[in-house]
Tab-separated table of C-alpha atoms in Angstrom:
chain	number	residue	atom	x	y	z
A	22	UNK	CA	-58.840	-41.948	39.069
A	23	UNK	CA	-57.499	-39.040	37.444
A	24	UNK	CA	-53.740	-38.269	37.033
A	25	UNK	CA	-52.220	-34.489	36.237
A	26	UNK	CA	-48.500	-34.758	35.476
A	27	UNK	CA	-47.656	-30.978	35.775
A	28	UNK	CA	-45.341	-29.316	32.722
A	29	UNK	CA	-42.610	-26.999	34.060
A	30	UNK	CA	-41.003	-24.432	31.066
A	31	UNK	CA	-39.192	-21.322	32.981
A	32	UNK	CA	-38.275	-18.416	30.982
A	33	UNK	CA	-36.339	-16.019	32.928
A	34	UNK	CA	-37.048	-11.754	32.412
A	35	UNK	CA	-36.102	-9.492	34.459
A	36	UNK	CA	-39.269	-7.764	36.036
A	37	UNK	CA	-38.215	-5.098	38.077
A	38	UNK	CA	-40.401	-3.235	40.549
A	39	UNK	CA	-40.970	-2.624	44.401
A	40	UNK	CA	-38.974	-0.174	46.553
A	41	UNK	CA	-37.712	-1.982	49.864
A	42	UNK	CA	-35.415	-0.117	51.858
A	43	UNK	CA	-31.639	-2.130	52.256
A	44	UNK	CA	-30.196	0.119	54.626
A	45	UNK	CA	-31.174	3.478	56.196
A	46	UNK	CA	-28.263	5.397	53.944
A	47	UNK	CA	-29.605	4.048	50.604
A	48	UNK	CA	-32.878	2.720	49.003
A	49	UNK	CA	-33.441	0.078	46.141
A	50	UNK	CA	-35.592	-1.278	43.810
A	51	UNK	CA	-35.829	-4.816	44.115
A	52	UNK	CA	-35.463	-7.273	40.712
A	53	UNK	CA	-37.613	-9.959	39.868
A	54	UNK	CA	-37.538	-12.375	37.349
A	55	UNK	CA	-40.962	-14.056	35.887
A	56	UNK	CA	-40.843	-17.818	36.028
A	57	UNK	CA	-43.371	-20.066	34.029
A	58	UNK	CA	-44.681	-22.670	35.761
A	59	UNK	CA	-47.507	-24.649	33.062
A	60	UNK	CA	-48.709	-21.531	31.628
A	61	UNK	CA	-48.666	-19.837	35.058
A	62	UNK	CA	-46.787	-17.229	35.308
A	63	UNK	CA	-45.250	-16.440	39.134
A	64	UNK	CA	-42.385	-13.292	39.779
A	65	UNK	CA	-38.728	-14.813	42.100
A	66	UNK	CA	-37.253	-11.648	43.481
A	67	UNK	CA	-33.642	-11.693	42.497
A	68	UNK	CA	-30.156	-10.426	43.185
A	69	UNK	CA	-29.106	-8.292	40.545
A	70	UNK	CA	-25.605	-6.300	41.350
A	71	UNK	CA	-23.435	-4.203	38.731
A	72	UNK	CA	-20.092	-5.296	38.031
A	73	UNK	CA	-16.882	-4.746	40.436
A	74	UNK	CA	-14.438	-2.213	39.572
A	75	UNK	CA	-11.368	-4.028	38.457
A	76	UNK	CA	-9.084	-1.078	39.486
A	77	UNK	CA	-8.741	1.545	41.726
A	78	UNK	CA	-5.558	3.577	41.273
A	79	UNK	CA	-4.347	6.462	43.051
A	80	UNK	CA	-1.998	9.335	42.429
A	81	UNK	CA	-0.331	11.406	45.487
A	82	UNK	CA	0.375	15.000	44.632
A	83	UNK	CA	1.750	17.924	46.674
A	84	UNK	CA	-2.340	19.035	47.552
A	85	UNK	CA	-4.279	16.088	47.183
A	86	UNK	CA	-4.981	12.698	46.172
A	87	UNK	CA	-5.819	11.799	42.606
A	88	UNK	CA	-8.415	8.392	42.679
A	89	UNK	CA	-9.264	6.032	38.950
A	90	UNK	CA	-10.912	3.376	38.701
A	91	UNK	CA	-12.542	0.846	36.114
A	92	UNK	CA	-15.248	2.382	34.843
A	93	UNK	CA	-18.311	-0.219	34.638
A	94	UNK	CA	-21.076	0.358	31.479
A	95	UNK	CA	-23.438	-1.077	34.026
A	96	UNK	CA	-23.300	1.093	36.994
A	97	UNK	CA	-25.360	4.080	37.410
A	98	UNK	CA	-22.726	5.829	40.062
A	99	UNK	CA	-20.219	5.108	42.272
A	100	UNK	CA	-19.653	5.177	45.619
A	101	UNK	CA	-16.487	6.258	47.569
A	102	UNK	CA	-15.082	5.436	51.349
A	103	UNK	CA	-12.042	6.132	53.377
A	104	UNK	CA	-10.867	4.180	56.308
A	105	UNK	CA	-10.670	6.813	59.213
A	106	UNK	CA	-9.310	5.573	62.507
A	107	UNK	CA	-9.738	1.704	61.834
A	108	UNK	CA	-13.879	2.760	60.454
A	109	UNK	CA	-14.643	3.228	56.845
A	110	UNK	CA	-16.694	6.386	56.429
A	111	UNK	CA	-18.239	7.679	53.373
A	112	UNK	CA	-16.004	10.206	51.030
A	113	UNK	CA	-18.670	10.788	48.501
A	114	UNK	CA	-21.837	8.922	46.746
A	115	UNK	CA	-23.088	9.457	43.644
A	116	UNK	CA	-20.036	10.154	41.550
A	117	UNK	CA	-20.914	10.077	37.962
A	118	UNK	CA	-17.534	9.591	37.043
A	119	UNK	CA	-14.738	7.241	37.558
A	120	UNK	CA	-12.619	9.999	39.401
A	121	UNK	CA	-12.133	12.002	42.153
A	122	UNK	CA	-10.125	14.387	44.049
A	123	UNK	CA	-9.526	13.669	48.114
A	124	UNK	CA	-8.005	15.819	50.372
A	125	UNK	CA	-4.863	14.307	52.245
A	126	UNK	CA	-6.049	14.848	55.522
A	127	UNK	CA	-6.616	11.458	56.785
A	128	UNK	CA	-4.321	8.890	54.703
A	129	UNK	CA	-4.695	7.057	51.576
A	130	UNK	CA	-7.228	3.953	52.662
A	131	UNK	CA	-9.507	4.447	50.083
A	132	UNK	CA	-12.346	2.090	48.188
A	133	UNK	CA	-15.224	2.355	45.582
A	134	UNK	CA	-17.881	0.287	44.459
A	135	UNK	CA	-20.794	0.524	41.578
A	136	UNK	CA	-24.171	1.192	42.135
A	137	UNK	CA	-27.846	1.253	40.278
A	138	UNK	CA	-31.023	1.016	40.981
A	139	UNK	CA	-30.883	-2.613	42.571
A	140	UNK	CA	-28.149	-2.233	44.521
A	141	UNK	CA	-24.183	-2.139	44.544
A	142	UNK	CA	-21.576	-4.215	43.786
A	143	UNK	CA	-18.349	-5.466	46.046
A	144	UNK	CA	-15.899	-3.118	47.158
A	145	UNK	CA	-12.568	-2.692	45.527
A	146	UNK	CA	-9.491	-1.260	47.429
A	147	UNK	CA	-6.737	0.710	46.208
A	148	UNK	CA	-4.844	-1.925	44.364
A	149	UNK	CA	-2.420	0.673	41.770
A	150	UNK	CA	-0.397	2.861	43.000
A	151	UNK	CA	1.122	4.977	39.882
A	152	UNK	CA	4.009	7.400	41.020
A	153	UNK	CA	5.983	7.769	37.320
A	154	UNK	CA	4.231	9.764	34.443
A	155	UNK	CA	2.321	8.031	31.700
A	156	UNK	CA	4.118	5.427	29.618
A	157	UNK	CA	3.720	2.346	27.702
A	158	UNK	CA	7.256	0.842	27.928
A	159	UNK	CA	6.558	-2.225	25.762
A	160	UNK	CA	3.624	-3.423	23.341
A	161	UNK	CA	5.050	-6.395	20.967
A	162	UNK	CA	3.937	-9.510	19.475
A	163	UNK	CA	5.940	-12.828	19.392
A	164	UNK	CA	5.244	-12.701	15.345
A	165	UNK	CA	4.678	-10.535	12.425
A	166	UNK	CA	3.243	-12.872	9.669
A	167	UNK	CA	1.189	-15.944	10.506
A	168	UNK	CA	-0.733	-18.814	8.899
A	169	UNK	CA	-4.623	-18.601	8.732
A	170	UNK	CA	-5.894	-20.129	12.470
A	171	UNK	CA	-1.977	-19.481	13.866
A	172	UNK	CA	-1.745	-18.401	17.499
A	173	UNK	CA	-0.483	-15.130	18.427
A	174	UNK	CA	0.838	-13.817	21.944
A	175	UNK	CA	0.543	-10.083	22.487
A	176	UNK	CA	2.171	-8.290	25.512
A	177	UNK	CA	2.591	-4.975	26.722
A	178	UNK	CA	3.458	-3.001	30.121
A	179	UNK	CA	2.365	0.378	31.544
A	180	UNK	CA	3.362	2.559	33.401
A	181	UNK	CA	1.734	5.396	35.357
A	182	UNK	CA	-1.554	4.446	34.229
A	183	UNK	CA	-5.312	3.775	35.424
A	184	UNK	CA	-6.328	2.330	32.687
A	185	UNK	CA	-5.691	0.163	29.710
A	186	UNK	CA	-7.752	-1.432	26.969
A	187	UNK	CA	-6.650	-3.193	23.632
A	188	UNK	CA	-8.788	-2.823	20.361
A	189	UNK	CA	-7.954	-5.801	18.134
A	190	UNK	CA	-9.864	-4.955	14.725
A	191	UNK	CA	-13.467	-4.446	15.979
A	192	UNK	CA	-13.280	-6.060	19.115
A	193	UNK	CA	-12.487	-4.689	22.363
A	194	UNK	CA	-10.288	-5.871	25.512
A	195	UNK	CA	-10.727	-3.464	28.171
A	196	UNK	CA	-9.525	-3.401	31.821
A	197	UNK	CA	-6.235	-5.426	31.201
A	198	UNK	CA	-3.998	-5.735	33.971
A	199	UNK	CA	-1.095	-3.286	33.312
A	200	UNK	CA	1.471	-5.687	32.298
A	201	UNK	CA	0.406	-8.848	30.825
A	202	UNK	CA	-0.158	-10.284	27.259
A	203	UNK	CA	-3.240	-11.873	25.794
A	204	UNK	CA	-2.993	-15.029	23.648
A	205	UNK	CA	-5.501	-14.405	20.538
A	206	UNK	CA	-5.979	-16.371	16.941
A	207	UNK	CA	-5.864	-14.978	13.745
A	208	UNK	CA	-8.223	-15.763	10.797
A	209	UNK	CA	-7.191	-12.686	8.583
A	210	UNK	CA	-5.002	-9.207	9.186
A	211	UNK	CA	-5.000	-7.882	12.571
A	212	UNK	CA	-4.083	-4.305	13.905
A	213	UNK	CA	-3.570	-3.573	17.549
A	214	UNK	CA	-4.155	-1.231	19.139
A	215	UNK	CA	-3.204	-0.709	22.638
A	216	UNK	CA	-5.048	2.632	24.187
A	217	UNK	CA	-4.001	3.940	28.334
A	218	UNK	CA	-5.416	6.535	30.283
A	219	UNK	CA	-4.059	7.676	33.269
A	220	UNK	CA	-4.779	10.870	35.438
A	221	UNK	CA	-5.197	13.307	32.824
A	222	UNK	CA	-3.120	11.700	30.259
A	223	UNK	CA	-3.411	8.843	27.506
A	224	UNK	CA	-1.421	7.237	25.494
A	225	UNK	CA	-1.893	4.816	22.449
A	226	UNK	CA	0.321	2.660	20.025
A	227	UNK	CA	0.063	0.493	17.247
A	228	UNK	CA	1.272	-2.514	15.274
A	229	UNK	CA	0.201	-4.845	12.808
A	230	UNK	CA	0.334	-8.838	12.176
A	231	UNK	CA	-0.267	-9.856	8.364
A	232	UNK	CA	-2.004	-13.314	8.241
A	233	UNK	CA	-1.057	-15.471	5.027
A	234	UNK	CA	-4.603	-15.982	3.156
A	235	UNK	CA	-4.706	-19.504	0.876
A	236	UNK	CA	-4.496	-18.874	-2.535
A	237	UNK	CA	-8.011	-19.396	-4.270
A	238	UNK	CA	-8.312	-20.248	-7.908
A	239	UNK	CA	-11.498	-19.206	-9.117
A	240	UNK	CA	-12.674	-21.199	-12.311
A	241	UNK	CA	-13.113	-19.389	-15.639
A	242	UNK	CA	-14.785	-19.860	-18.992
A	243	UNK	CA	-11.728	-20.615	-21.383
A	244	UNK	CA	-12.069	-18.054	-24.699
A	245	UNK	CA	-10.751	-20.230	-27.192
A	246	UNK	CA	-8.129	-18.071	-27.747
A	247	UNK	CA	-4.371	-19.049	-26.450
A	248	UNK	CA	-2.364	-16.678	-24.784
A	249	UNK	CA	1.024	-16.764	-26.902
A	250	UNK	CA	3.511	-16.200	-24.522
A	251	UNK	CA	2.042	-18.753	-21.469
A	252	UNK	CA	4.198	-21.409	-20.511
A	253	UNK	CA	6.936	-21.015	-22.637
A	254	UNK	CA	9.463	-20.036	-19.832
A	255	UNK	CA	10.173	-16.680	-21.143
A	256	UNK	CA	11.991	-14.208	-18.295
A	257	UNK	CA	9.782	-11.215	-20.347
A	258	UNK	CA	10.554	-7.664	-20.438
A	259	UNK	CA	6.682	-6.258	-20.726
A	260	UNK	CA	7.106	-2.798	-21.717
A	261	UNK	CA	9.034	-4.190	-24.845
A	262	UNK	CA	6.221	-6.933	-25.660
A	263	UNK	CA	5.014	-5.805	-29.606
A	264	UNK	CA	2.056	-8.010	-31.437
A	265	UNK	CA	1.554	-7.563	-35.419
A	266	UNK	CA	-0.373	-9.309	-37.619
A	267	UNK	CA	-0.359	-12.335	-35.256
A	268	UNK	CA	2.881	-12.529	-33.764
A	269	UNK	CA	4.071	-11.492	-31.035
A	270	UNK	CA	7.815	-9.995	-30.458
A	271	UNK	CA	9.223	-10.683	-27.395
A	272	UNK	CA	12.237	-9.087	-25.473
A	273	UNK	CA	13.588	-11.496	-22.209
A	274	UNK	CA	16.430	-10.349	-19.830
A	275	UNK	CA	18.907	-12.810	-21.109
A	276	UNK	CA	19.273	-10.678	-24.428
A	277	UNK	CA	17.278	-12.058	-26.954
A	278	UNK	CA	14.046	-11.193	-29.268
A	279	UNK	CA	11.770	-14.185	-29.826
A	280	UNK	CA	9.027	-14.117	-32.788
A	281	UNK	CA	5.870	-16.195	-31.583
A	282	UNK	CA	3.173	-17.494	-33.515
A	283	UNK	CA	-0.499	-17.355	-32.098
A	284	UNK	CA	-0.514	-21.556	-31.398
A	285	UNK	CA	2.609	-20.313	-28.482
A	286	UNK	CA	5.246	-21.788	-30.967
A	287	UNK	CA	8.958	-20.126	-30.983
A	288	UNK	CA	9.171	-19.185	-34.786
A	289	UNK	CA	12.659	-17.880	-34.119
A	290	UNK	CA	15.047	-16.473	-31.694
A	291	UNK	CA	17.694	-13.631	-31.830
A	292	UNK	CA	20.435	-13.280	-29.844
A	293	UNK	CA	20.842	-8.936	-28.989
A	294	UNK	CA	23.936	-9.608	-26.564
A	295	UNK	CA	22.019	-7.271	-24.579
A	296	UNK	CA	18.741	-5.644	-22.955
A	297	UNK	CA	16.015	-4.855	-25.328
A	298	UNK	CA	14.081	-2.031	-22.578
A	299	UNK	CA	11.862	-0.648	-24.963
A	300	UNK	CA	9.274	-1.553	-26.898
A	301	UNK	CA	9.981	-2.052	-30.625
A	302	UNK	CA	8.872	-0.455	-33.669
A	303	UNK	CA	8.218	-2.012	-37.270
A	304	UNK	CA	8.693	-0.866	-40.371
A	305	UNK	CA	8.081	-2.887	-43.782
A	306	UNK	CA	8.999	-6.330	-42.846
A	307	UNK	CA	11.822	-4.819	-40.313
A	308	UNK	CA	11.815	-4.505	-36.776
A	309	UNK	CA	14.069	-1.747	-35.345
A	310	UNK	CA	15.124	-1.420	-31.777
A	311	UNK	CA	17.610	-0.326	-28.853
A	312	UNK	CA	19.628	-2.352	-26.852
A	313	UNK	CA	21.285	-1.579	-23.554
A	314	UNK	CA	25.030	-3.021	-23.399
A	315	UNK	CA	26.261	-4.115	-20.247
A	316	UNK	CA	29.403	-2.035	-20.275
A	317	UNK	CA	27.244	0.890	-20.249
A	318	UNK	CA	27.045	1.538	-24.361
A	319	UNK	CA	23.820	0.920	-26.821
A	320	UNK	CA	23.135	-0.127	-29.760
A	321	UNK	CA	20.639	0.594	-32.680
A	322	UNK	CA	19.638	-2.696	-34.640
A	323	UNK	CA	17.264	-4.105	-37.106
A	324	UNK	CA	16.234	-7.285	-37.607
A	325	UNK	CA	14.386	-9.044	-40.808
A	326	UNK	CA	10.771	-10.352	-39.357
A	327	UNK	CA	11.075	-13.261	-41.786
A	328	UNK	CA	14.646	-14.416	-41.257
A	329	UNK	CA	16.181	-12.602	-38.231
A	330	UNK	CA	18.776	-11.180	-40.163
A	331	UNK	CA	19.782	-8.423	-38.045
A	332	UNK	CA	22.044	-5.032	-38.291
A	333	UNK	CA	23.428	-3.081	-35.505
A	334	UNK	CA	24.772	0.097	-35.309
A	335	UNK	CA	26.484	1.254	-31.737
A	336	UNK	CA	25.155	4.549	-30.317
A	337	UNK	CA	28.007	4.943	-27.665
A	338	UNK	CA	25.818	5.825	-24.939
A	339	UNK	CA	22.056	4.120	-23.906
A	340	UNK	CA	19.492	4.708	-25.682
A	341	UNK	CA	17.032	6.610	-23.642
A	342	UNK	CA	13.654	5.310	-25.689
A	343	UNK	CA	12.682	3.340	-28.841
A	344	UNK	CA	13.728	4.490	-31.920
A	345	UNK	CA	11.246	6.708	-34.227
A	346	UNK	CA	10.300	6.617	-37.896
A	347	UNK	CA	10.841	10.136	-39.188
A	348	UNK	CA	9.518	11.585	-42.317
A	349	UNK	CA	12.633	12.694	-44.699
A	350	UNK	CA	11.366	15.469	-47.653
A	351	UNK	CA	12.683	13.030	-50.668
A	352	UNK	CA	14.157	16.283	-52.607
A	353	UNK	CA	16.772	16.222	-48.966
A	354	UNK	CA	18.369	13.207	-50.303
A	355	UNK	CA	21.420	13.518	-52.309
A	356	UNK	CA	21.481	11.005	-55.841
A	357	UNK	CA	24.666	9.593	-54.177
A	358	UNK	CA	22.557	8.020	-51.048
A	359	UNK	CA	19.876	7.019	-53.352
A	360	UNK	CA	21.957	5.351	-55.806
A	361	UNK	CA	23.211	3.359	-52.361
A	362	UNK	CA	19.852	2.207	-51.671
A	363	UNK	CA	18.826	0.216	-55.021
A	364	UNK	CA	17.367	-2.508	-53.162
A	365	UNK	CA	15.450	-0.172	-50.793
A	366	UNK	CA	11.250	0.692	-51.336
A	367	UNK	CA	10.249	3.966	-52.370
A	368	UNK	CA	8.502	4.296	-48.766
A	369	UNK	CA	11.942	4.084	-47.207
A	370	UNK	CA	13.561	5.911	-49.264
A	371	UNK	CA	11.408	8.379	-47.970
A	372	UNK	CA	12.032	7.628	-44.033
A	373	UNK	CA	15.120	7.818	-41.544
A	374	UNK	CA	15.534	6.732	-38.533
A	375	UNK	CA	15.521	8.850	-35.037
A	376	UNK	CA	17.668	7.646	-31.748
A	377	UNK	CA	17.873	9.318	-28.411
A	378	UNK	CA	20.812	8.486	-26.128
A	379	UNK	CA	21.621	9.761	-22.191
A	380	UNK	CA	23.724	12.388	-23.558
A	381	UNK	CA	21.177	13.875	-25.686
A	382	UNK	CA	22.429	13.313	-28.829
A	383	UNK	CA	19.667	12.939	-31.297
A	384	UNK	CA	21.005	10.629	-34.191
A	385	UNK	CA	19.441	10.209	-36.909
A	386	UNK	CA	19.875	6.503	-39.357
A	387	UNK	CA	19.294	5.445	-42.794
A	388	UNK	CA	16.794	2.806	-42.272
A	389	UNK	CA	18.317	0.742	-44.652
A	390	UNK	CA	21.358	0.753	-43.632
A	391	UNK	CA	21.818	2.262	-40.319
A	392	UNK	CA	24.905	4.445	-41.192
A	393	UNK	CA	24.401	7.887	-39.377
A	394	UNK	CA	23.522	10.466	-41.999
A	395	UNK	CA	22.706	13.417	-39.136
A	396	UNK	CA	23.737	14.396	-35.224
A	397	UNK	CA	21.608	16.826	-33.158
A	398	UNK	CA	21.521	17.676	-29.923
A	399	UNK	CA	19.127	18.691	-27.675
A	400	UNK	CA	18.859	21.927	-25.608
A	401	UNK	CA	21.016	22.425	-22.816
A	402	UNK	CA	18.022	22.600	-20.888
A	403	UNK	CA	16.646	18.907	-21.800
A	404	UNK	CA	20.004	17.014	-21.726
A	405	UNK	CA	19.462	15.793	-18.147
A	406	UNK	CA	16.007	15.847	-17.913
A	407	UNK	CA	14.545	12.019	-18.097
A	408	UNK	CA	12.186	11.119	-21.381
A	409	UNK	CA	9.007	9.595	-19.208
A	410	UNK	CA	7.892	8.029	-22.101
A	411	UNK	CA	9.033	7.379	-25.811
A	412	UNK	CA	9.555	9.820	-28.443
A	413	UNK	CA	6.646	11.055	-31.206
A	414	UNK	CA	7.040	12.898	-34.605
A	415	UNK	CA	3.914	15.275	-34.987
A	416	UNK	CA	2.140	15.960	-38.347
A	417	UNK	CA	4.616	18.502	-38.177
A	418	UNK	CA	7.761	16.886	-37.974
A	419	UNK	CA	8.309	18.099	-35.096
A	420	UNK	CA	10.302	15.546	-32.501
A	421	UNK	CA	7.621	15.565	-29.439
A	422	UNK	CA	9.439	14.873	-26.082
A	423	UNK	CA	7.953	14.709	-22.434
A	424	UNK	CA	9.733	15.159	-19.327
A	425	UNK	CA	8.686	15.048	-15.944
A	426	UNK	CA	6.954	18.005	-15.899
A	427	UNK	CA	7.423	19.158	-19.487
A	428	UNK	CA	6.395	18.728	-23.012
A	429	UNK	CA	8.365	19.863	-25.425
A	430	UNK	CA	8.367	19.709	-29.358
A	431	UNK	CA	11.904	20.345	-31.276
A	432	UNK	CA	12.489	20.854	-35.008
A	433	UNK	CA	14.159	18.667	-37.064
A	434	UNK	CA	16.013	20.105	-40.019
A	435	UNK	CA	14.465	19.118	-43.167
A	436	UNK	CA	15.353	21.755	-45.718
A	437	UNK	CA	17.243	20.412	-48.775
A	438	UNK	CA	20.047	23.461	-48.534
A	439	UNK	CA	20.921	22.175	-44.434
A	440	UNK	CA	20.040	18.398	-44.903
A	441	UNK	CA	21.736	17.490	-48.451
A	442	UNK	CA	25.084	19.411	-47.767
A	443	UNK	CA	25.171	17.803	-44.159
A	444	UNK	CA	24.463	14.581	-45.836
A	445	UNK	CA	27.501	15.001	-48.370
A	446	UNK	CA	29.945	15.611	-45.695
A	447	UNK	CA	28.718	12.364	-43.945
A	448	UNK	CA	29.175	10.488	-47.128
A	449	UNK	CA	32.273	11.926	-47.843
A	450	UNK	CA	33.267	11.095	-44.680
A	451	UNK	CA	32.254	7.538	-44.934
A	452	UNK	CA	34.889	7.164	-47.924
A	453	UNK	CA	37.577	8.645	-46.242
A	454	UNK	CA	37.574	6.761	-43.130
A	455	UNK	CA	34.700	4.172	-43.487
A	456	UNK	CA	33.461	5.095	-39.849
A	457	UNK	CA	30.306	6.551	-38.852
A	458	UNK	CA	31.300	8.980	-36.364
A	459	UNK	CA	31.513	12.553	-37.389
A	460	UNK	CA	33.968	15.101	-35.551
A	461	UNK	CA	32.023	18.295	-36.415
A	462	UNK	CA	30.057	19.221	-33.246
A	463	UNK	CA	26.084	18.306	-33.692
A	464	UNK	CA	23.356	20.941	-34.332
A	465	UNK	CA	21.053	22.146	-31.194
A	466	UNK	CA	18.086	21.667	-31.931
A	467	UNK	CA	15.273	24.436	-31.426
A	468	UNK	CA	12.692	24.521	-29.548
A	469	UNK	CA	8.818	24.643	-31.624
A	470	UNK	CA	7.112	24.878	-28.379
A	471	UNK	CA	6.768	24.327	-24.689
A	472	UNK	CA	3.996	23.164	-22.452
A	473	UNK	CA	3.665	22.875	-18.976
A	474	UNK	CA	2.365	20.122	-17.026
């Protein structure tokens, strides 16, 4: 005796073919699906309807009657009735749209179903009535910033529309109810947006919820080089960070200069008693700065880079950059001021020092000694005009300025028949009243050239 235990695998297409004839208004083609019965093949006729239209919404005007509904991807047409005397009768078929325009001779009873080639779907009566122009009153979420995998609840309401559909990122929500709220979760930043359409009209808004992302620390390949100024606790002013010769000079907003070594070790620390907001400059074995005062004054110091000795002059106002080196012709110095500066280099003695405050005084420095030995201004034009970035001396000597939309260059007297008899008086001065301030009114300086940016 023989036994056959059969083997049943269905796969389900859709197969569709045949006309039969449904009603005597409409034909159809009738689906199948192909079932697999061991290895035979065999075709089920099916049911296979479009979707029903969510809503149908109507519109009464002084002429007619305006008709939406939810348009379905997978109908081919739609179909449209109107209840006359207790009996549906048909308004129009194949509508290609989702809309129409119906007289208002026999009342507003009206319904609309789907159709393709396989038949239609349910009927939907007129379940919005919209009587106020287009609107969306309210479109909120119940939070701004969320975790990674947090909850969200987003609600809206409409008014006056057919329509509405909500686009959150790439992925679409369509035929919402008009007021309602959606609950959704959040992996990463979402934007809403809520789009309405309604009888001729649409309307859209937006809004945004930021998701908090974990912070990922990626491994990497250690140099073998330290970074100097890494956990030493330093509050750091950046743009007045200077490195030389394996140190680093550091500026912090509690008002002092720190000189660190390349193993991160403090070599030593300077109190400035105020805001060092500019980067440095050095000078044979000298640093010299600017420092902001809190009561609204500056100062122009230098400071030893082996001990931290340290000499400051007081400008009166800020100081708008860092100081510059300037080149001083040797034949502009009187034998007075060089006698003054035994101790100093020949280099120096060949140098002064340039300041810039926010009145546009342009004060120039021994470098040795920091006692003013020249005041210039600068042209009306420049005086409230902000310096973008520091000061240059060109090959020139020209002192090279930029603006916001300016550069400018400005000559700095030199000659030994201006310099050395504007020098004396200083000096003289000096004696007199040992104070650096001078009451004859400073020089404006002019202008080399101008450039556009």
């Amino acid at each position: 005796m023989i036994y056959i235990r059969p083997l049943f695998r269905v796969h389900i297409f859709l197969c569709l073919f045949l006309t039969l004839s449904l009603n005597a208004e409409q034909e159809f083609e009738q689906a199948y699906a192909p079932i697999s019965v061991s290895g035979i093949t065999i075709f089920v006729p099916i049911e296979l309807y479009p979707d029903q239209t969510n809503y149908l919404s109507i519109k009464e005007t002084a002429e007619k009657y305006l008709l939406q509904w939810t348009d379905n991807s997978n109908s081919d047409y739609y179909v449209i009735e109107r209840k006359v005397n207790n009996s549906w009768q048909l308004v129009a078929d194949q509508v290609s749209t989702n809309e129409y325009q119906a007289s208002k001779s026999y009342g507003d009873e009206f319904r609309v179903r789907g159709c393709h080639q396989y038949g239609c779907s349910d009927w939907t009566n007129v379940n919005n009535i919209s009587r106020l122009p287009l609107q969306i009153t309210s479109f909120y979420t119940n939070r701004s910033l969320v975790n990674v995998g947090d909850d969200i609840v987003v609600s809206w309401n409409v008014l006056g529309a057919s329509e509405v559909n909500l686009k959150v990122n790439n992925t679409n929500y369509i035929a919402l109810p008009f007021s309602g709220s959606k609950t959704l979760t959040l992996h990463d930043y979402a934007l809403f947006e809520l789009s309405t359409i309604g009888f001729g009209n649409t309307a859209t808004q937006e809004l945004a919820v930021v998701v908090n992302q974990p912070r990922v620390l990626q491994p990497v390949d250690l140099s073998g080089y330290l970074q100097p100024l890494e956990n030493l606790g330093l509050d750091i002013i950046k743009r007045a960070i200077l490195t030389v010769d394996n140190y680093t000079y550091v500026a912090t907003q509690d008002g002092f200069m720190h000189k660190v070594n390349d193993q991160s070790q403090i070599v030593w620390s300077k109190n400035t008693n105020g805001v060092i907001a500019n980067q440095p400059i050095i000078s044979n074995g000298y640093l010299y700065y600017s420092v902001s005062l809190i009561n609204g004054a500056g100062e122009i110091c230098k400071t030893s880079i082996l001990s931290a000795e340290t000499i400051c002059k007081g400008t009166g106002h800020v100081v708008i950059a860092s100081p510059i080196i300037n080149q001083v012709p040797s034949n502009s110095l009187t034998t007075n001021t060089q006698k003054s500066s035994k101790t100093s280099n020949l280099s120096d003695a060949n140098k002064s020092l340039l300041s810039i405050d926010t009145s546009g005084v342009v004060t120039e420095y021994n470098l040795e000694t920091l006692t003013v030995q020249n005041k210039f201004m600068l042209p009306t034009s420049y005086r409230n005009n902000s310096i973008l970035s520091n000061a240059k001396i060109s090959q020139k000597n020209e002192l090279v300025l930029r603006t916001e939309n300016q550069v400018v260059a400005l000559v700095i007297p030199s000659t030994p028949s201006a310099v050395t008899s504007f020098f004396s008086k200083v000096q003289n001065f000096f004696i007199e009243s040992n104070n650096d301030v001078n009451d004859t009114a400073p020089k404006v300086l002019d202008i080399a050239w101008e450039k556009e940016l």
